[in-house]
Coordinates of C-alpha atoms in Angstrom, one line a residue:
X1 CA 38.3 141.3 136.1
X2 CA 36.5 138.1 134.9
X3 CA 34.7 137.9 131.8
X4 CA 31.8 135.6 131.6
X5 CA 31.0 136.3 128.2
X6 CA 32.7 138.0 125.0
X7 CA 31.5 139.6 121.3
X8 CA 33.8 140.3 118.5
X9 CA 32.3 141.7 115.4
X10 CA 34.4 141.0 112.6
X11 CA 34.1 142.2 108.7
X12 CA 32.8 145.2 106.2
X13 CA 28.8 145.9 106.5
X14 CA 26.8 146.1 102.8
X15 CA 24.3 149.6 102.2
X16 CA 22.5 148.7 99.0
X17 CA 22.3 151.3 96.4
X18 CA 20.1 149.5 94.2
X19 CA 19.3 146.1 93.6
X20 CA 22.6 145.5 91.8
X21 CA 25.2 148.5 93.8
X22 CA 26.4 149.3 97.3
X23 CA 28.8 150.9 99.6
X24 CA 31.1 148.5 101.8
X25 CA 34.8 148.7 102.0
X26 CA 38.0 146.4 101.7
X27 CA 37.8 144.6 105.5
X28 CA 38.4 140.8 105.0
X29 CA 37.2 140.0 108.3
X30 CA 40.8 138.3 108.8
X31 CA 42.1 140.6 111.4
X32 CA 38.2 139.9 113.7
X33 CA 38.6 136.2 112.8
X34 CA 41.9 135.9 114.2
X35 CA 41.0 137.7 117.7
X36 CA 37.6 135.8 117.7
X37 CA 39.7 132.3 117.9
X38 CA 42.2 133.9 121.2
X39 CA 39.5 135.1 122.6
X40 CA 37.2 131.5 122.4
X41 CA 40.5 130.1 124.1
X42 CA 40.3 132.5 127.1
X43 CA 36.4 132.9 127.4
X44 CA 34.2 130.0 126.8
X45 CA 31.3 132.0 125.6
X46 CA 32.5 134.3 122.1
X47 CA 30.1 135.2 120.3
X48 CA 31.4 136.3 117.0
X49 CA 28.8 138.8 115.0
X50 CA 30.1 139.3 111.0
X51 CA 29.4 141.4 108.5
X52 CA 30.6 140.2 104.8
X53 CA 33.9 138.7 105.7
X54 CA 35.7 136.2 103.3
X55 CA 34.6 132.8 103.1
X56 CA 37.7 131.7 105.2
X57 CA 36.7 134.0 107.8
X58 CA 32.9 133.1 108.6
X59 CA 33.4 130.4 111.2
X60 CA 36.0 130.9 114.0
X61 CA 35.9 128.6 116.4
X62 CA 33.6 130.4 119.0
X63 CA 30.5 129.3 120.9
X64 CA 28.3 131.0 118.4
X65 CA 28.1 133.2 115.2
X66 CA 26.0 135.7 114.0
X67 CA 25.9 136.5 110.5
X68 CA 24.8 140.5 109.4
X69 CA 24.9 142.6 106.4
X70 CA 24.2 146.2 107.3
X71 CA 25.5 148.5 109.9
X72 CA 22.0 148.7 111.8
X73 CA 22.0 144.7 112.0
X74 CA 25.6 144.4 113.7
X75 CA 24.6 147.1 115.9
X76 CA 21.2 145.7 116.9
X77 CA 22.9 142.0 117.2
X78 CA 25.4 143.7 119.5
X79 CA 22.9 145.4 121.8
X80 CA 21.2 142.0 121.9
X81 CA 24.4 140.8 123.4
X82 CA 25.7 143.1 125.8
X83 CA 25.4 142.4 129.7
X84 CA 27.3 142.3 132.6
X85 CA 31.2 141.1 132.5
X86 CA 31.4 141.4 128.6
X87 CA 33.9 141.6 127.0
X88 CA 33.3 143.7 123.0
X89 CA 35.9 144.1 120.6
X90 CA 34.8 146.4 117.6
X91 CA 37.0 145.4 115.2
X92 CA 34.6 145.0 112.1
X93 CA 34.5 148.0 110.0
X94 CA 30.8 148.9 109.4
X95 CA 29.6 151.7 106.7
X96 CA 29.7 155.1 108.3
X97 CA 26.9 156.1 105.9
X98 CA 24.1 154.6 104.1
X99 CA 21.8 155.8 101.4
X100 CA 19.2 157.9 101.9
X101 CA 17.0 156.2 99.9
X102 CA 17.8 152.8 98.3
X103 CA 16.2 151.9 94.9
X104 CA 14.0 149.1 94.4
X105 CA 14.9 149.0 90.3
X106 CA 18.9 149.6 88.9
X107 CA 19.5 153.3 88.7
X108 CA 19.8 154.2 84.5
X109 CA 22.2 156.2 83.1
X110 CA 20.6 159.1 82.1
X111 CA 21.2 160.4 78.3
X112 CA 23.2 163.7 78.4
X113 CA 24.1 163.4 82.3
X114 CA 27.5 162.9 83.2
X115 CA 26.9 163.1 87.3
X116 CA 25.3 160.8 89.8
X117 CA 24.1 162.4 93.2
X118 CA 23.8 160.2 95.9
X119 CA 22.2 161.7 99.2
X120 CA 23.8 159.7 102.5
X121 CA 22.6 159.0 105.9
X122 CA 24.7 158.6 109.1
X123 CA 24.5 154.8 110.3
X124 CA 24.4 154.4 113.7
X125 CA 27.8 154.6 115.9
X126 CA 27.9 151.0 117.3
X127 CA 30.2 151.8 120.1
X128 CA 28.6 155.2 121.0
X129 CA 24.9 153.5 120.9
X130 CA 26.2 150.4 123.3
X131 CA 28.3 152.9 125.9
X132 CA 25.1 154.5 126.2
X133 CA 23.0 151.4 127.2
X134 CA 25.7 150.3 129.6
X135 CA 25.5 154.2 131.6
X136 CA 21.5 153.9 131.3
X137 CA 21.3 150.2 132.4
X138 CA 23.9 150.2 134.5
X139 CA 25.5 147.4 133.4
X140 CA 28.6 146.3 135.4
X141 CA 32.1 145.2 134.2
X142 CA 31.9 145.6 130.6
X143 CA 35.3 146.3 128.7
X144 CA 34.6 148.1 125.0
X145 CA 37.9 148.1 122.6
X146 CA 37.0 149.9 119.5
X147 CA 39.5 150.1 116.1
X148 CA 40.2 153.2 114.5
X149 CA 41.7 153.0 110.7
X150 CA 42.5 156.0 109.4
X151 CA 44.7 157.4 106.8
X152 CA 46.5 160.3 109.1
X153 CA 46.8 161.5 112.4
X154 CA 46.3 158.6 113.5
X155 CA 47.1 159.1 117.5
X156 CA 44.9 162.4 117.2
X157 CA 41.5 159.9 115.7
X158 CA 42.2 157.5 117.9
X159 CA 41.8 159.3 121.4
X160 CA 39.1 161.3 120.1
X161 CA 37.4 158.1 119.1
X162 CA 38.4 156.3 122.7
X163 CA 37.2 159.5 124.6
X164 CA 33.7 160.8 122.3
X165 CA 32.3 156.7 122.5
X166 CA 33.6 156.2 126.4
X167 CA 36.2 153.0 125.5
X168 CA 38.2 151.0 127.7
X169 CA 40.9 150.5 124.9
X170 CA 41.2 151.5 121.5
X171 CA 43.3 149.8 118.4
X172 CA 45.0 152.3 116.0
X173 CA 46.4 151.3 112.4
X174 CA 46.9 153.4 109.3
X175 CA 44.9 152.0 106.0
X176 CA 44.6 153.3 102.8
X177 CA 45.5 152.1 99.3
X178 CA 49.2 152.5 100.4
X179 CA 49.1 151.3 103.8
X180 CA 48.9 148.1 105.6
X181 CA 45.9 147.8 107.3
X182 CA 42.7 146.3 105.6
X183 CA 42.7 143.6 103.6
X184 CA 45.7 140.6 103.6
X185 CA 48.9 142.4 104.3
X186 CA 50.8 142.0 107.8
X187 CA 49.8 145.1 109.8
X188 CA 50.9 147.1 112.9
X189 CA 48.9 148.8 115.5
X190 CA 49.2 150.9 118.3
X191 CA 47.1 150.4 121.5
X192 CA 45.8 153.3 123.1
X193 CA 43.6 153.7 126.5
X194 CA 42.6 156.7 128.3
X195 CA 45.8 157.5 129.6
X196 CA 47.4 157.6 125.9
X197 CA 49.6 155.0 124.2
X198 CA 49.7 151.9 125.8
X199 CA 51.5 149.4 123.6
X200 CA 52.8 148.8 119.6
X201 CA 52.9 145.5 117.7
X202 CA 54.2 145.0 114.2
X203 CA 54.6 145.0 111.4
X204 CA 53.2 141.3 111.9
X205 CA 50.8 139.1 110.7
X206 CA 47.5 140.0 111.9
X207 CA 47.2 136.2 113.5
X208 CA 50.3 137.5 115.7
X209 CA 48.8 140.8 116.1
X210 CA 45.5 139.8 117.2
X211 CA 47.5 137.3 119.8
X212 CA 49.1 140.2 120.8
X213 CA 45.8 141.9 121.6
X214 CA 44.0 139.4 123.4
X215 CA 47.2 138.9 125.6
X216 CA 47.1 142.4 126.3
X217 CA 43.4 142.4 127.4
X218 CA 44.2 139.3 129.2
X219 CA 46.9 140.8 131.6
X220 CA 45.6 144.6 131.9
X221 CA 42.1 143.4 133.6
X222 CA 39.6 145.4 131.5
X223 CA 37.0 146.8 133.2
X224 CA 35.5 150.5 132.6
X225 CA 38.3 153.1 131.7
X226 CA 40.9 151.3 132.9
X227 CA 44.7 151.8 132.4

């Protein structure tokens, strides 16, 4: 399988709040970054799509880069992407939920309160929303490899995950506050297709992890469900 073109999303989305608060989470963008740079050695055309990486991670050196904020811009930057022979690689960590409403002045605290409710709203699902436009298009020879961090069950998530959004591949690691996974730390990761576990790498730095990926992806073939 050839791929003419590839998109790697990279980074945490932003929901505002208010003015001055939001929801986001502790990606650095280092581990997309890192997989953005292989894969702009193997396919000429990456297109790397970030949310609010670090500063060291906003330019990879990729054909072109696409800078978002919230979970509905990556997605709708991604479905302006997608077509035949592509390549995606989820492995920015957009906000699951946003708020329902977001303030146009700072929210006060009130005198004699001692809560804050917050009502939330599902963002989209990035990978479900663009395996549904390649079965209603038709779109031929597309490979999707999502990321699943969780903080258990991890082998459990992760084929639920590659199964419910219809992935070729899917990259499992454990994160949480003890855990290496987001942020700076070295990290390991499983690889999972259809067919179960596929690979392990790590612990290692996420440059030789995300080497370890791409080299994978080179030498399976991608394609639609494969392995």
């Amino acid at each position: 399988m050839g791929f003419s073109k590839a998109i790697i999303t990279s980074g945490p989305t932003r929901e505002w709040i208010d003015p001055v608060r939001y929801i986001s989470n502790a990606s650095s963008g280092k581990m997309g970054f890192h997989i953005a740079e292989e894969v702009a050695r193997w396919i000429p055309e990456t297109v790397y799509i970030r949310g609010l990486v670090q500063d060291e991670y906003k330019n990879p050196n990729t054909s072109r880069r696409i800078s978002v904020e919230t979970t509905s811009e990556m997605c709708a930057a991604v479905l302006s992407e997608i077509g035949e022979d592509t390549l995606l690689i989820m492995a920015a960590a957009p906000a699951d939920f946003r708020p329902f409403r977001s303030e146009d002045s700072k929210i006060k605290k009130e005198e004699g309160s001692e809560t804050l409710v917050l009502e939330f709203v599902k963002n989209p699902d990035i990978l479900k929303t663009v395996s549904s436009k390649i079965a209603g298009e038709k779109i031929q020879g597309c490979c999707l490899v999502g990321f699943a961090a969780e903080t258990n069950s991890l082998e459990e998530f992760a084929l639920g995950k590659l199964k419910s959004k219809n992935l070729d591949f899917i990259v499992g690691n454990y994160v949480g506050k003890n855990e290496k996974g987001f942020g700076e730390a070295d990290t390991s990761v499983v690889l999972y297709s259809s067919s179960g576990k596929v690979s392990e790498f790590g612990p290692l730095s996420k440059q030789e992890i995300a080497s370890k990926i791409v080299d994978f992806l080179k030498k399976s073939g991608g394609g639609r469900n494969s392995g």
